[in-house]
XYZ file of C-alpha atoms in Angstrom:
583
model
C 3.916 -25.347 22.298
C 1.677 -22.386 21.253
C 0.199 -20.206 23.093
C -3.359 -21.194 22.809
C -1.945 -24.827 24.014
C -0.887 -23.471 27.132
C -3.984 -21.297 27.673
C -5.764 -24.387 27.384
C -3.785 -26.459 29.907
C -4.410 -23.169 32.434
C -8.319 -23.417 31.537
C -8.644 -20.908 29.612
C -9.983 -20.601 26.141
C -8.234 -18.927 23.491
C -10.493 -16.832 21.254
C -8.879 -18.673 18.258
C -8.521 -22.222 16.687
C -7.047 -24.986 18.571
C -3.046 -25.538 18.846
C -3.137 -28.869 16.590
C -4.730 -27.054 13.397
C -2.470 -23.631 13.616
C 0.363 -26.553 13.782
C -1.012 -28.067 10.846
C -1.870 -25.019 8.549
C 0.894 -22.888 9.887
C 3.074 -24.964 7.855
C 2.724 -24.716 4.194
C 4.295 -27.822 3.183
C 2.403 -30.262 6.180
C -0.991 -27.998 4.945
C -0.672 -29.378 1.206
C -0.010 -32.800 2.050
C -3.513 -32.995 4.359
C -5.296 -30.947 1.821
C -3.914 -33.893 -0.786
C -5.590 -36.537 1.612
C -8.949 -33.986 1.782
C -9.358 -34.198 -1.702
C -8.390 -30.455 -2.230
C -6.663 -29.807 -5.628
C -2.026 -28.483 -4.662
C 0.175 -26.401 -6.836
C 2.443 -28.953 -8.147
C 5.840 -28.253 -6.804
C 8.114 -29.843 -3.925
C 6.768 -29.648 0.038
C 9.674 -31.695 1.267
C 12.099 -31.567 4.495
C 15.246 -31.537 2.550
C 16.628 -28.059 2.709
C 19.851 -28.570 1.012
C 20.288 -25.495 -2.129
C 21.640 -28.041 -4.275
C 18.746 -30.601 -3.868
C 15.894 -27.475 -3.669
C 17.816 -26.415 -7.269
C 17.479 -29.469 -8.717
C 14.082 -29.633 -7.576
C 13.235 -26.340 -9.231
C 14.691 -27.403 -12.237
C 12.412 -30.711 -12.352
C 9.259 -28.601 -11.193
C 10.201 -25.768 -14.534
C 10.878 -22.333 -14.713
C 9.271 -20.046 -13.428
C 9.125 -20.925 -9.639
C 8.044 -19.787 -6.233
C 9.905 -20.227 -3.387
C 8.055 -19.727 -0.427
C 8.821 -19.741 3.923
C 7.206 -23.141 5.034
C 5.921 -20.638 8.319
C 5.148 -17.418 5.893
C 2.822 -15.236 5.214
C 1.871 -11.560 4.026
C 4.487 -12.078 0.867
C 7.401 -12.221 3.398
C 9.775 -14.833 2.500
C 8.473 -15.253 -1.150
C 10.781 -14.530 -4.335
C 9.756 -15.567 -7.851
C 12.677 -16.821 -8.949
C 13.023 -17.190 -13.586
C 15.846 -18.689 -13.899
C 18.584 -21.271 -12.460
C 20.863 -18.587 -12.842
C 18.902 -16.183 -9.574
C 18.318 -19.058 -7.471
C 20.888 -19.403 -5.179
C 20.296 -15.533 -4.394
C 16.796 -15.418 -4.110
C 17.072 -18.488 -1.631
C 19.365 -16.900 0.498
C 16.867 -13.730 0.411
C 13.848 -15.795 1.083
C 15.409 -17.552 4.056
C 16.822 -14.444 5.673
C 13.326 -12.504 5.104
C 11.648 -15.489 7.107
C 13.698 -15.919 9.415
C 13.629 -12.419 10.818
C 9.543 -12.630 10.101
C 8.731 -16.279 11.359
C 12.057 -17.771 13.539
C 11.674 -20.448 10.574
C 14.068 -20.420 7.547
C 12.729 -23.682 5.638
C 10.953 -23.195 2.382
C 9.366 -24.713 -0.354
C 9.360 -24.326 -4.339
C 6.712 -24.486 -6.342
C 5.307 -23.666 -9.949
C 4.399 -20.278 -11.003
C 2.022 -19.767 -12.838
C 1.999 -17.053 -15.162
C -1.546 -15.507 -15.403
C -2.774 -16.338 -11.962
C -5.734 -14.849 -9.501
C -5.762 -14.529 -5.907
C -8.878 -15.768 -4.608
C -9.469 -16.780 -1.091
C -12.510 -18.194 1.345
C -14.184 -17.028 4.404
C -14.490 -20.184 6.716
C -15.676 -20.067 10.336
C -16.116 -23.780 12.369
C -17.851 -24.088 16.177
C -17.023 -26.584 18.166
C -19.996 -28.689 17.668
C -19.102 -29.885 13.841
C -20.754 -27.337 11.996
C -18.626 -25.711 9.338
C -19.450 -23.166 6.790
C -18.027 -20.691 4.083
C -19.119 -17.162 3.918
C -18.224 -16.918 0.614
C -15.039 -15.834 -1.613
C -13.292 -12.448 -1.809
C -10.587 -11.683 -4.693
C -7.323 -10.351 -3.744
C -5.437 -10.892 -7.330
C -3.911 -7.329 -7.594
C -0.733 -6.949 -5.611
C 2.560 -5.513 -5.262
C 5.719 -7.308 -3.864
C 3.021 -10.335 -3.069
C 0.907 -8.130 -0.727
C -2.706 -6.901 -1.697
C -3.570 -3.390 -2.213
C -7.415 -4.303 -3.102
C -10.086 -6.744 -2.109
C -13.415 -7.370 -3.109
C -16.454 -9.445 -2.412
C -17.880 -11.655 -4.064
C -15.143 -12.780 -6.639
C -15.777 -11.051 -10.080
C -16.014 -12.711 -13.659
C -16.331 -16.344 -11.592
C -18.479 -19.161 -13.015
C -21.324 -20.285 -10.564
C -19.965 -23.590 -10.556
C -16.872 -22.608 -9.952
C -18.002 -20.237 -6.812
C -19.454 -23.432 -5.535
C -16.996 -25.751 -5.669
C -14.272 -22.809 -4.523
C -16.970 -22.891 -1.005
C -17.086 -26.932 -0.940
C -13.528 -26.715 -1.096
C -12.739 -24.318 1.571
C -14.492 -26.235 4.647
C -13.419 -29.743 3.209
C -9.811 -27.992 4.263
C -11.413 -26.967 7.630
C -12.986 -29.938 8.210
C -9.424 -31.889 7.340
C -7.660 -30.423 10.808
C -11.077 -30.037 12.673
C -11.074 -26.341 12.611
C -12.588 -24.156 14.700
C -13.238 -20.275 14.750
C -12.605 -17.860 11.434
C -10.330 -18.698 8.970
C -9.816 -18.211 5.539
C -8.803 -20.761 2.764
C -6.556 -19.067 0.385
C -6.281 -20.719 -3.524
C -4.336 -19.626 -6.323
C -6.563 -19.804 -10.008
C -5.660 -19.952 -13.760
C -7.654 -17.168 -15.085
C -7.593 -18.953 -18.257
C -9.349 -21.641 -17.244
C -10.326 -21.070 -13.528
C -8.806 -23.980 -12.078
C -7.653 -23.143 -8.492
C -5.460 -24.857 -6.423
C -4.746 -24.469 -2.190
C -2.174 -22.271 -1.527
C -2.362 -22.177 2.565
C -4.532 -21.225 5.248
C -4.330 -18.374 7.224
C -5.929 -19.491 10.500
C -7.007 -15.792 12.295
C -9.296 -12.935 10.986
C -7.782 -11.224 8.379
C -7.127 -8.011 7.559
C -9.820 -7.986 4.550
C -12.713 -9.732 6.788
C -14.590 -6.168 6.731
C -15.441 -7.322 3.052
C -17.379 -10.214 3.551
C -19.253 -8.202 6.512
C -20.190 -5.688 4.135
C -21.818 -8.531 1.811
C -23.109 -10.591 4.169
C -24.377 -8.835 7.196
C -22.477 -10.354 9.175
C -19.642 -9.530 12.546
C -17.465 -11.743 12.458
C -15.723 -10.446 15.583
C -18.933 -11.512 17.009
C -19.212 -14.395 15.429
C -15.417 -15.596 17.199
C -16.866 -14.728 20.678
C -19.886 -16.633 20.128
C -17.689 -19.905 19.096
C -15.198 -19.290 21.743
C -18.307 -19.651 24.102
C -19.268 -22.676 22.858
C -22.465 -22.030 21.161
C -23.236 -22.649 17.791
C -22.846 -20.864 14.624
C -25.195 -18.054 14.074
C -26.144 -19.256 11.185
C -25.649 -22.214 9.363
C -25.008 -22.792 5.528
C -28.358 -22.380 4.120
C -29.157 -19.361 6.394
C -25.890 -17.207 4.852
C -26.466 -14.504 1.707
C -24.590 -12.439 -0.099
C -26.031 -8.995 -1.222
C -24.409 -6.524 -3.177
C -20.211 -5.808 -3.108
C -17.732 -4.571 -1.706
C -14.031 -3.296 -1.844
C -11.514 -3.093 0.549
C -8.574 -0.391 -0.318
C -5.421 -0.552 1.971
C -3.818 2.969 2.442
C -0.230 2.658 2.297
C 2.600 5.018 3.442
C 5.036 4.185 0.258
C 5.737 5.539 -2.790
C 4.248 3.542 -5.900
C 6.120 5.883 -8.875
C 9.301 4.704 -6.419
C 8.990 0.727 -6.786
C 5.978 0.856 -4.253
C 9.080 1.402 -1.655
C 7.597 2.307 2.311
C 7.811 5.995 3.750
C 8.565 7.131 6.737
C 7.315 10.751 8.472
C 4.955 12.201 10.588
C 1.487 12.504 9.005
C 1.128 16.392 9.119
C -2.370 16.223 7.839
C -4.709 13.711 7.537
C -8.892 13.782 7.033
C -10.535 10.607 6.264
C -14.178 10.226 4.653
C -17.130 10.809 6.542
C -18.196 7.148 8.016
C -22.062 6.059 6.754
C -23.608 2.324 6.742
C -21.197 1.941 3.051
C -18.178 3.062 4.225
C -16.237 2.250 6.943
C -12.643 4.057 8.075
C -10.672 1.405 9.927
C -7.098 3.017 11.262
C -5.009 3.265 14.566
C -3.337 6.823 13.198
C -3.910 9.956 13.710
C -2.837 13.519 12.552
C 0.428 14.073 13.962
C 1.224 10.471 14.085
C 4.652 8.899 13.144
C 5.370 6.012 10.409
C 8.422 4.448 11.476
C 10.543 1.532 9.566
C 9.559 -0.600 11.933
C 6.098 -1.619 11.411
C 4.059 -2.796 8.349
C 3.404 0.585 5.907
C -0.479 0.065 5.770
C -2.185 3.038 7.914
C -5.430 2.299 7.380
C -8.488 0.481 5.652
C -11.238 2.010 3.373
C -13.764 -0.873 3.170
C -17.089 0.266 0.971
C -20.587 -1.031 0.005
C -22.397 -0.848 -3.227
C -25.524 -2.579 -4.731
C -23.465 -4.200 -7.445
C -19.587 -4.079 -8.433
C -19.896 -1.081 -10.309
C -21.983 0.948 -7.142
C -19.598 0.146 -5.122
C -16.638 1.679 -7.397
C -18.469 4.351 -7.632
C -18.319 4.955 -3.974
C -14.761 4.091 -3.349
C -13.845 6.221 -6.247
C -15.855 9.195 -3.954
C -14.111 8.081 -0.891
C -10.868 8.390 -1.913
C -11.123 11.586 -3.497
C -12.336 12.763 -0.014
C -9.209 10.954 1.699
C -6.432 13.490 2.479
C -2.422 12.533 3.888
C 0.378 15.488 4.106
C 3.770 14.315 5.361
C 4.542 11.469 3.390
C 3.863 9.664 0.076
C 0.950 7.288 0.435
C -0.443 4.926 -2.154
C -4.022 6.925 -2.671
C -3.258 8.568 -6.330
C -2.393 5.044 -7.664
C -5.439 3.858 -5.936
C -7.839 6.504 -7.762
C -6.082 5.373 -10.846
C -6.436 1.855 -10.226
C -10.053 2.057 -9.545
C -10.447 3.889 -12.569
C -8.467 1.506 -14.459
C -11.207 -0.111 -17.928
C -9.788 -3.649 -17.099
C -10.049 -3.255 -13.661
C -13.406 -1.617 -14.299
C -14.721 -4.820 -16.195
C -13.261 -7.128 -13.655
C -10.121 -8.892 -15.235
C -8.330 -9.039 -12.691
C -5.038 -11.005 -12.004
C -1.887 -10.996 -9.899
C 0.235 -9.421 -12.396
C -2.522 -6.693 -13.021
C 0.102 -3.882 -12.440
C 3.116 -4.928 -14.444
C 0.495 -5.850 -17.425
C -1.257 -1.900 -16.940
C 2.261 0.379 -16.059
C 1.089 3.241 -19.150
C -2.224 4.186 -17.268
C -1.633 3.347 -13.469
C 2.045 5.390 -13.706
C 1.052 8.194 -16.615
C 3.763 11.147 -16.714
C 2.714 13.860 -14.448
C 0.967 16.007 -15.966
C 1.073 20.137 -15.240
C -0.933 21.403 -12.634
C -4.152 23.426 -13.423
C -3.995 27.257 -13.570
C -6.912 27.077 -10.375
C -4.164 24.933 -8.305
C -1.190 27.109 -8.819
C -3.460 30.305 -7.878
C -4.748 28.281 -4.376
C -1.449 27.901 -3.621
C 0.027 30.574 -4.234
C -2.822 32.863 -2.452
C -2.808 30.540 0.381
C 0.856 31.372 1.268
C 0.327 35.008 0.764
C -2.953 35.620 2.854
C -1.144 32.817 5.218
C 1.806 34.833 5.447
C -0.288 38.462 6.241
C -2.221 37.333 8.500
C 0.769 35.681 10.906
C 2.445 39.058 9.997
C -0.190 41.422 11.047
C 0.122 40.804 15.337
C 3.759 41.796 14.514
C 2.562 45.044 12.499
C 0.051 46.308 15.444
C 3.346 47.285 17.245
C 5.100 48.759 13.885
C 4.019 49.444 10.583
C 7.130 48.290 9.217
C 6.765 44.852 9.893
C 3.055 45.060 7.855
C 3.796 42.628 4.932
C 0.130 43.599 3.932
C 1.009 45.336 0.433
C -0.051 48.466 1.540
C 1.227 51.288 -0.704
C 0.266 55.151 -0.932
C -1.995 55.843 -3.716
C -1.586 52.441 -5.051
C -2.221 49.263 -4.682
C 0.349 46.687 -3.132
C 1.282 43.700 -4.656
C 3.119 40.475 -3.722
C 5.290 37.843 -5.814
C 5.427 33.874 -5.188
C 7.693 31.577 -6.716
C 6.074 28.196 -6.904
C 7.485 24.926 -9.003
C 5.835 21.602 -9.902
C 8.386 19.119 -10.008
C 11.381 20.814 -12.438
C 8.893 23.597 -13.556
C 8.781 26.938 -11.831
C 5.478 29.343 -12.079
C 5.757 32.679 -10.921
C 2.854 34.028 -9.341
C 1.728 37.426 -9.095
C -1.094 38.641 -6.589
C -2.351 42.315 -6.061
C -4.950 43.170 -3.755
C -7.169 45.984 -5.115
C -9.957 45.643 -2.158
C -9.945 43.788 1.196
C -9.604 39.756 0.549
C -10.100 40.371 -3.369
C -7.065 39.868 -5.255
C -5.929 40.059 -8.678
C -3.735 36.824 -9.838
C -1.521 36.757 -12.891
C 0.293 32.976 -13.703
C 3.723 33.997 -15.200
C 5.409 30.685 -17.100
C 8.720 32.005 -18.639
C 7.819 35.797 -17.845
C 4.710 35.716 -20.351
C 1.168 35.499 -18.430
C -0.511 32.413 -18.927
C -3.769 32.891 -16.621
C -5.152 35.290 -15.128
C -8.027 35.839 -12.307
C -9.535 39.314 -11.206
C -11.611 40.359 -8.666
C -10.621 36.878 -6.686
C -12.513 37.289 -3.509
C -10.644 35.011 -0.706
C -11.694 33.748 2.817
C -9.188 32.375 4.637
C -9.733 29.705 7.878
C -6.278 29.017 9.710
C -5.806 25.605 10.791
C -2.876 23.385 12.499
C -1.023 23.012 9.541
C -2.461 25.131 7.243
C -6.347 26.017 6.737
C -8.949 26.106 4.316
C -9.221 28.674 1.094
C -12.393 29.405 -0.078
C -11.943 31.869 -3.165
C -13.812 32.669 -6.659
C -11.618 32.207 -9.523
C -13.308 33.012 -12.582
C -16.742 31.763 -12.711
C -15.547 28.448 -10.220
C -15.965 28.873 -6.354
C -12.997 26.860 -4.916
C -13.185 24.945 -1.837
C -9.781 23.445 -0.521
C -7.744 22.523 1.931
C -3.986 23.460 1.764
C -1.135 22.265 3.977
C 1.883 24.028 4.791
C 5.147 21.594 4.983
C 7.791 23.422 7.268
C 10.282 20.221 6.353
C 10.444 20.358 3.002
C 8.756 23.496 1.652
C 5.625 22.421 0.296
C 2.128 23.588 -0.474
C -0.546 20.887 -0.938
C -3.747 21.790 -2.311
C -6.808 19.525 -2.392
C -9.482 20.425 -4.594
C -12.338 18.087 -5.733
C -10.784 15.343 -4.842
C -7.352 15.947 -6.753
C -3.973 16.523 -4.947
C -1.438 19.100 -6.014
C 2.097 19.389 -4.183
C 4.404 22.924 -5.012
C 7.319 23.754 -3.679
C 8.903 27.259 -2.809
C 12.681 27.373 -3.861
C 14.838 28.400 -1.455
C 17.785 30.105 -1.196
C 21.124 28.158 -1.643
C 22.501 28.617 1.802
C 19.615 26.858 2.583
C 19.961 23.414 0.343
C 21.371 20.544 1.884
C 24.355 18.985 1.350
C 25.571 17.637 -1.618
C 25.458 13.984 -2.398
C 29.064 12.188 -3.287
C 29.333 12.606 -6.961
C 27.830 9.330 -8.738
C 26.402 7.779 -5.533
C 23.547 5.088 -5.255
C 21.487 6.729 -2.667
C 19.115 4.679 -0.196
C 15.696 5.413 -1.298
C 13.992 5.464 2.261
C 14.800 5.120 5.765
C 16.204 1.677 6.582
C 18.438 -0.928 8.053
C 21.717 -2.381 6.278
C 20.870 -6.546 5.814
C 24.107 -7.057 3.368
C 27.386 -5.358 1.848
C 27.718 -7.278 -1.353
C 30.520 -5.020 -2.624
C 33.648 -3.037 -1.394
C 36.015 -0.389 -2.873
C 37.607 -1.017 -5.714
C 35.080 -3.707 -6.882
C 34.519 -4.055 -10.819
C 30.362 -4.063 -11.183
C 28.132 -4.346 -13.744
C 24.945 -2.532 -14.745
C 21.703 -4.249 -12.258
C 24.488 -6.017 -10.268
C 23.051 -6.137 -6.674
C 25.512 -3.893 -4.313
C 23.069 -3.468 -0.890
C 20.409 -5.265 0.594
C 18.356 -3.104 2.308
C 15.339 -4.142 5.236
C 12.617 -1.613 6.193
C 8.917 -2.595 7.044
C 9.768 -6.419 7.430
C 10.749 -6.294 4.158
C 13.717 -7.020 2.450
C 14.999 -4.637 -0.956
C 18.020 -5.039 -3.096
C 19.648 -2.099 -4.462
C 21.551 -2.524 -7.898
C 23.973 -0.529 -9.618
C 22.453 1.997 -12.269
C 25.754 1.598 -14.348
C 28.492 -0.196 -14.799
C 32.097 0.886 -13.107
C 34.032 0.778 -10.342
C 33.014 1.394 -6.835
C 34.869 4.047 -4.642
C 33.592 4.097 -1.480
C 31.281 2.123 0.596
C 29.654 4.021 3.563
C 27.740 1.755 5.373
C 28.381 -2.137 7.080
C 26.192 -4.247 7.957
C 23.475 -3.483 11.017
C 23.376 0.743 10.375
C 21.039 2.389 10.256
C 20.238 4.657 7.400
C 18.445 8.217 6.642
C 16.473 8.152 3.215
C 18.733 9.799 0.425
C 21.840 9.021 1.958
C 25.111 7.866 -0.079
C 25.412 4.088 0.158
C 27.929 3.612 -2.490
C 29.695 5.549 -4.555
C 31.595 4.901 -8.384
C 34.743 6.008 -9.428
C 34.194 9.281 -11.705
């Protein structure tokens, strides 16, 4: 029994679809066979009851190479493994069904074709309960990682107008099939080839990319629930439904994309959002000060925009973003700005393996930091650093640490690097807050700024550093992080991270010598090796699960393990040994 079932037997009514159609779409495999009856074009692949490996393998094999096997009760990419060969089946099986049971109470899947070049595009569908049904047109959600969606957009780009048509027929024959009623949204997978699109499933809520199709079509669709939950009728009715302009929908992320797109954990030490206006819209539940824990889906927040046509509204998501500011842990923004930059992107070819297809220009190597961000920095922490110091100076003029020198002026040194590089920075302060700044790389001066005049705001973590280097006046906010050392700087839109070394005593402890390390915080799912075990280069050793989500660990080399650290159920701090080899 669900729970709207029960809420109806009480008299109540559930702000939602009715218990018989979440029964029928809720299951992937009952969904295609009524969408088969409706006329509504399947993936080819098998939807059965028989759950046996053996039978599902041989199923796989008839159905061809590549294949998707998917939970029967999933959804959000949990419980879904693309699986290449016979050889990964059995594994990726066992994966899939432990992934969905954790997510869903439901281990049964099904397997069908995958197709190579696909797109993700999906239907807005809302019902009443007086027989009307409508679409409110399609939104594309084709690039992904681990089969979740980092971008959405409305309307659909690069889609024929017969094809846009028949995708919106399509979508409320499905809803009509198990007499729908409220939002929903009809999900298809399309060749981009040829744009044929089949049903992949139905999620039967609001989704987390509705704010889309609002933008486009005027609409609230929160609204729109209340009004059928009332029983009146739709607001409007097909013929009475537009869509104007477009609109993109970029989910913010606490992960690390140059790390496999793995989840981070932390507390979000700083964080300032765009300014809201009728085009964009900030939807979050966190805060500054806020902690990201392993236990909850990594998206943070939603940065939904509005433009005139595809290209205005890149324009202003590209400007939002750049205005969008996280200190505390790695979030998916950068890749973001580089995505929406992105020429094929840009022109609208878009598909599901988007990011595999475009690794050069959304992962470039880092490139070194601009003279004008290693100068913010580096006066930041100074001026920072004097002006904490001076209440301790009123008492004593020994504890000044304001460069003041008799008949000269004082100077102060900062040590600064950029990943493996190390800048030495040089600041003398010939007048109050103007400065003199000399960039050493190597010992030899590389830039240079006199007559730097500096204003300095204090803020929670940091403050803001408004200073005239050279003929630019900077603007920035910089963040101080106690944990691990760091100076961020955000200027025009671009994010630079430093570090100050510190002194041995202070590193932490070593790692054992040729350890796999776990590469966030997380929970131990499965051992899959033990001391003294022979192993082979990409041979999985630990299944890891943080964020609902399941991640297999594989050796970097071949050898022999030494030591095992972990069993099944522990808990685990991010860079901590899991495994180690024989040296």
């Amino acid at each position: 029994m669900f729970f709207s079932d029960r809420l109806d037997m009480e008299g109540v009514t559930f702000i939602g679809p009715p218990g018989a159609a979440m029964r029928a779409m809720g299951s992937k495999s009952e969904s295609k066979r009524i969408m088969q009856k409706a006329g509504v074009p399947v993936v080819p692949g098998y939807h059965g009851e028989n759950q046996d490996i053996g039978y599902l393998k041989e199923r796989a094999a008839e159905i061809g190479y590549p294949v998707l096997i998917k939970a029967v009760m999933g959804g959000g990419g949990k419980g879904m493994r693309i699986v290449r060969g016979p050889e990964e089946f059995e594994m990726m099986l066992e994966s899939s069904r432990r992934e969905a049971t954790k997510s869903f109470g439901d281990d049964k899947v099904l397997v069908e074709k995958y197709l190579t070049t696909p797109r993700h595009v999906e239907v807005q569908v809302f019902a009443d309960k007086l027989g009307n049904a409508v679409h409110l047109f399609e939104r594309d959600c084709s690039v992904q990682r681990r089969h979740q969606k980092i971008i959405e957009e409305a309307p659909a780009p690069d889609l024929l107008p017969e094809i846009r048509q028949l995708l919106g027929e399509k979508a409320v024959a499905a809803a009509k099939a198990v007499e729908y009623v409220g939002a929903g949204t009809v999900e298809f997978i399309m060749d981009q080839e040829t744009q044929q699109f089949y049903f992949m499933e139905m999620n039967t809520r609001l989704q987390v990319e509705h704010p889309v199709t609002e933008m486009v079509t005027g609409t609230d669709l929160v609204q729109w629930q209340l009004e059928v939950a009332a029983g009146n009728r739709l607001p409007q009715l097909q013929d009475e439904i537009s869509c104007t302009g477009h609109a993109f929908e970029a989910r913010i992320y606490a992960e690390n994309p140059d790390n496999g797109f793995l989840p981070d954990t932390g507390r979000l030490l700083h964080l300032s959002t765009p300014l809201p206006t009728p085009d964009v819209r900030v939807e979050t539940g966190v805060q500054a000060g806020d902690a990201i824990s392993v236990y909850y889906d990594p998206m943070i927040a939603k940065l939904v925009v509005r433009g005139k046509d595809r290209q205005a509204a890149l324009r202003v998501l590209r400007k939002a973003l750049d205005e969008y500011e996280v200190v505390g842990l790695h979030t998916n923004i950068d890749f973001l700005k580089r995505l929406a930059n992105s020429p094929d992107f840009v022109a609208g070819k878009v598909e599901t393996g988007y990011i595999d297809k475009h690794l050069g220009e959304l992962f470039p190597r880092a490139e070194a930091p601009s003279p004008v961000a290693i100068a913010q920095a580096a006066l930041a922490s100074v001026i920072d650093l004097n002006a904490h110091m001076a209440v301790a100076s009123v008492q004593s003029p020994w504890a000044a640490v304001d460069s003041f020198r008799l008949s000269a002026f004082g100077g102060q040194s900062v040590c600064v690097t950029f990943g493996d590089h190390k800048y030495t920075v040089d600041i003398i302060s010939s007048a109050k807050d103007v400065y003199s700044v000399a960039i050493k790389d190597e010992g030899s001066v590389v830039q240079r700024f006199d007559g730097a005049r500096a204003m300095w705001t204090t803020g929670v973590e940091g403050g803001q550093l408004r200073v005239l280097l050279g003929d630019r006046l900077c603007c920035s906010n910089v963040v101080f992080n106690k944990k691990d050392s760091s100076i961020t700087v955000f200027d025009q839109g671009q994010m630079a991270t430093f570090k100050i070394p510190q002194p041995e005593y202070l590193e932490s402890e070593e790692l054992a010598v040729g350890s796999v390390t776990a590469p966030m915080s997380c929970k131990i799912v499965q051992v899959l090796v033990e001391p003294g075990a022979e192993v082979t280069q990409d041979m999985p050793l630990v299944v890891l699960e943080a964020m609902k989500m399941e991640h297999v660990i594989k050796a970097p080399k071949a050898g022999k393990i030494s030591d095992v650290y972990y069993k099944v159920g522990d808990l685990v701090d991010e860079g901590k040994s899991l495994v180690a080899f024989e040296e």
